[in-house]
Short mmCIF file of C-alpha atoms in Angstrom, two decimals:
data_model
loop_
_atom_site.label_atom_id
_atom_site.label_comp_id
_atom_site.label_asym_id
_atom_site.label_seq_id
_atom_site.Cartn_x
_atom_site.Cartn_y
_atom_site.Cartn_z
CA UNK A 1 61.72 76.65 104.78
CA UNK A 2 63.08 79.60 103.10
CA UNK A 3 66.75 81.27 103.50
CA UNK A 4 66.78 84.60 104.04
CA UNK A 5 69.48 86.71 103.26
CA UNK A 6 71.40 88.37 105.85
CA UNK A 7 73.03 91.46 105.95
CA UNK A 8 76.57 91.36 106.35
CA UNK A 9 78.34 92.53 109.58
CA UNK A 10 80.87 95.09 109.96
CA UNK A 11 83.11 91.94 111.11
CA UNK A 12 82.26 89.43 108.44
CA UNK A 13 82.83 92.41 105.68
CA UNK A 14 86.55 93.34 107.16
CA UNK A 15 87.08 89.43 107.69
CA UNK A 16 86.52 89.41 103.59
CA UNK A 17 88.73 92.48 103.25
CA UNK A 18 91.29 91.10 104.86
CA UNK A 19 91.68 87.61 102.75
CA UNK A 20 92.00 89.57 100.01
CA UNK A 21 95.34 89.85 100.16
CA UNK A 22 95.58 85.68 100.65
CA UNK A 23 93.81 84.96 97.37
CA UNK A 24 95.93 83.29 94.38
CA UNK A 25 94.89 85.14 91.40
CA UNK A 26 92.72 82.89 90.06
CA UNK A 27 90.37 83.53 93.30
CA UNK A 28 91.42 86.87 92.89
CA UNK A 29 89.48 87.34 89.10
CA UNK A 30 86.92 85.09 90.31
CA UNK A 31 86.12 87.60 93.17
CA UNK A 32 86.22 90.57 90.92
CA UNK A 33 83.77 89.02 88.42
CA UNK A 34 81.26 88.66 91.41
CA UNK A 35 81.64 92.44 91.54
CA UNK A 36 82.68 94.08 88.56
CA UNK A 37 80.97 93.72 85.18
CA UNK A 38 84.43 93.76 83.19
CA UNK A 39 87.89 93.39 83.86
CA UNK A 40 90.65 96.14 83.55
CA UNK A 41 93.20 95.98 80.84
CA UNK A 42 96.14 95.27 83.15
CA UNK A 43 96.65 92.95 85.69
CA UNK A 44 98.39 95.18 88.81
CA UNK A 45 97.52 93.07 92.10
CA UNK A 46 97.47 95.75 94.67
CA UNK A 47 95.04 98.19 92.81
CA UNK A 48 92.90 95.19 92.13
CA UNK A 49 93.04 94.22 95.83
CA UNK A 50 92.03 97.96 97.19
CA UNK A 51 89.31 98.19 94.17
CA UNK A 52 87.60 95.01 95.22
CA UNK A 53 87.94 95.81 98.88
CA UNK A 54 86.32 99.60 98.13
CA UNK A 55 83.65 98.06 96.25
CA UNK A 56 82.96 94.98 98.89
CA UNK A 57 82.62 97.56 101.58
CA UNK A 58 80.25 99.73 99.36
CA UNK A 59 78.18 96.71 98.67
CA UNK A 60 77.87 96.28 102.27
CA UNK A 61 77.70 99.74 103.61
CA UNK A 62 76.48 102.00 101.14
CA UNK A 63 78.46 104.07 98.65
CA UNK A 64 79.60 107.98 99.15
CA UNK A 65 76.56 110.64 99.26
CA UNK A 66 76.34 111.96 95.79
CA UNK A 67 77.11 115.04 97.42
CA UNK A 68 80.53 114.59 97.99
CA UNK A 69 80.68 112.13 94.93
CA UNK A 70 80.29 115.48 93.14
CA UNK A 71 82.67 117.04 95.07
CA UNK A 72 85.55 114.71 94.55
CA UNK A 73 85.21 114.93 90.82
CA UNK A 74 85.60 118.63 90.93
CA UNK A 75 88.27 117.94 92.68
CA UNK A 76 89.74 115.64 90.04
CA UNK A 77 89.14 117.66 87.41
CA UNK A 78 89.96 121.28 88.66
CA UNK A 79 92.62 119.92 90.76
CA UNK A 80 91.71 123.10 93.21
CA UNK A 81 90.54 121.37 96.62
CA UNK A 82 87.30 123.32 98.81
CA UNK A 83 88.88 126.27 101.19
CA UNK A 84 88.12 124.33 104.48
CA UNK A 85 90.17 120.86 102.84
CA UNK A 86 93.40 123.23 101.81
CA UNK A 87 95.49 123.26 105.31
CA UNK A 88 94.96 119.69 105.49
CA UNK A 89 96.83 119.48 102.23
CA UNK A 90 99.74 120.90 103.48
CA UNK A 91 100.28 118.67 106.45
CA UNK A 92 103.17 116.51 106.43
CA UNK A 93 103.05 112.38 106.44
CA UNK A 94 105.43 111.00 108.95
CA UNK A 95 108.49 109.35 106.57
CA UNK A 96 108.23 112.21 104.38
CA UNK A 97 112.09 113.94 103.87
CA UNK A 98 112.65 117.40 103.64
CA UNK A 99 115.87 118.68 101.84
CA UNK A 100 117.64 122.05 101.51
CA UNK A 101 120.23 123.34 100.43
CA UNK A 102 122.39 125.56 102.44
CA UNK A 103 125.50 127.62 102.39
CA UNK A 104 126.75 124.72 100.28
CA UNK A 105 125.68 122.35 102.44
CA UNK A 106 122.83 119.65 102.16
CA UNK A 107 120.15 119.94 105.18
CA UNK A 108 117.63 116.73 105.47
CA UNK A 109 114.50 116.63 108.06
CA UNK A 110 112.75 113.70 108.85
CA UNK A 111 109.36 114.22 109.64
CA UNK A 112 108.39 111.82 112.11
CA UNK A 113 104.87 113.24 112.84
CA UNK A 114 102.72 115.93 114.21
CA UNK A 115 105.27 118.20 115.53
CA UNK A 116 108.00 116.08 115.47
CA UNK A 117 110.91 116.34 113.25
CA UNK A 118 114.29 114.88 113.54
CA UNK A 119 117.72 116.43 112.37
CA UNK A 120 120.77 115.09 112.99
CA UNK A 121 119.61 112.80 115.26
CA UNK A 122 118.02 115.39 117.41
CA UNK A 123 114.40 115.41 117.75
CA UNK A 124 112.33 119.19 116.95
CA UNK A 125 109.22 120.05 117.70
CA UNK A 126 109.10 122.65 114.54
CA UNK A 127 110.73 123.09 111.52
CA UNK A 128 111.19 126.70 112.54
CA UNK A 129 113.20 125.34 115.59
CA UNK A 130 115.64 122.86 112.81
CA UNK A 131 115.88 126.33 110.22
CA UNK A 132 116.82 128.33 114.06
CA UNK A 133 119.26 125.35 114.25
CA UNK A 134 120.97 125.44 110.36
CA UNK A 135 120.90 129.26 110.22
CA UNK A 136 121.52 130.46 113.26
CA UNK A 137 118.84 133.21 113.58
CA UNK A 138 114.96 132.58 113.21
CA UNK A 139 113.23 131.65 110.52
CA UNK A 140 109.63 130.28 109.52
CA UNK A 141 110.42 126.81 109.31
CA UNK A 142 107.47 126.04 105.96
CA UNK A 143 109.53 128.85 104.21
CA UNK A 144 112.72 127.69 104.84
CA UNK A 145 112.03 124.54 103.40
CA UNK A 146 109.99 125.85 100.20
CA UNK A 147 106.65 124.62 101.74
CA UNK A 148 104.98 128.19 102.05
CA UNK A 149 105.53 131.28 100.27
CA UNK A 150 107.09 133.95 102.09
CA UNK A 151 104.95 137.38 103.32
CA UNK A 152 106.95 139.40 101.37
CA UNK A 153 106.62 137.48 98.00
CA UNK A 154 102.57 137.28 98.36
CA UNK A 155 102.00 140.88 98.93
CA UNK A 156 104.52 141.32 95.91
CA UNK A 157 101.87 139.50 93.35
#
């Protein structure tokens, strides 16, 4: 009788992921020796972890089109991101803190997620409604808090 090999399931793949983090180090280098031809010069457990679990799923699943490949190391090496992928930049991770300055006076934001800040304890749904709330009269929230640059400055250029 002869064993066939199976490909692997979405669930058996993340069930492998996932005990990556549960390995002892030892299991940990043995694992990246089944997928890597050398070892890195430095010995940091959480890149090793998300490097094996990239390349365990890419095994699996197939790598990225070498379309995008391409892409991406553009990317990397202009550092200038495609015009459709450049809002998405500027959004804001929830945990991130804003800070500014003001009449002497130190103004922090949390941003707790899609339009939803909090200030003071007092939850926003813009950061034009917390810069309406420090200043007193309206203001673009992004500009306020040096993430955009003002109208007025671009045309200036």
């Amino acid at each position: 009788m002869t064993a066939h090999a199976t490909s692997p399931t979405p669930a058996s793949v993340a069930a492998r992921v996932a005990a990556i983090p549960h390995l002892s180090m030892d299991d940990l280098w043995a694992l990246w020796d089944d997928h890597f031809e050398e070892r890195p010069n430095h010995h940091h457990r959480v890149w090793l972890e998300s490097r094996l679990a990239y390349r365990m799923q890419e095994r699996a699943f197939g790598g990225l089109k070498p379309s995008l490949r391409k892409k991406l190391e553009e990317v990397g090496e202009t550092g200038i991101l495609p015009k459709q992928l450049r809002g998405d930049s500027q959004r804001l991770l929830p945990g991130t803190v804003l800070t500014r300055i003001y009449d002497d006076i130190e103004h922090r934001v949390l941003v707790r997620g899609s339009n939803d800040f909090e200030y003071q304890g007092q939850r926003f749904k813009s950061l034009s409604a917390v810069a309406k709330r420090i200043t007193g009269s309206h203001w673009s929230g992004p500009v306020f808090f040096g993430l955009k640059t003002p109208a007025s400055k671009k045309r200036a250029v």
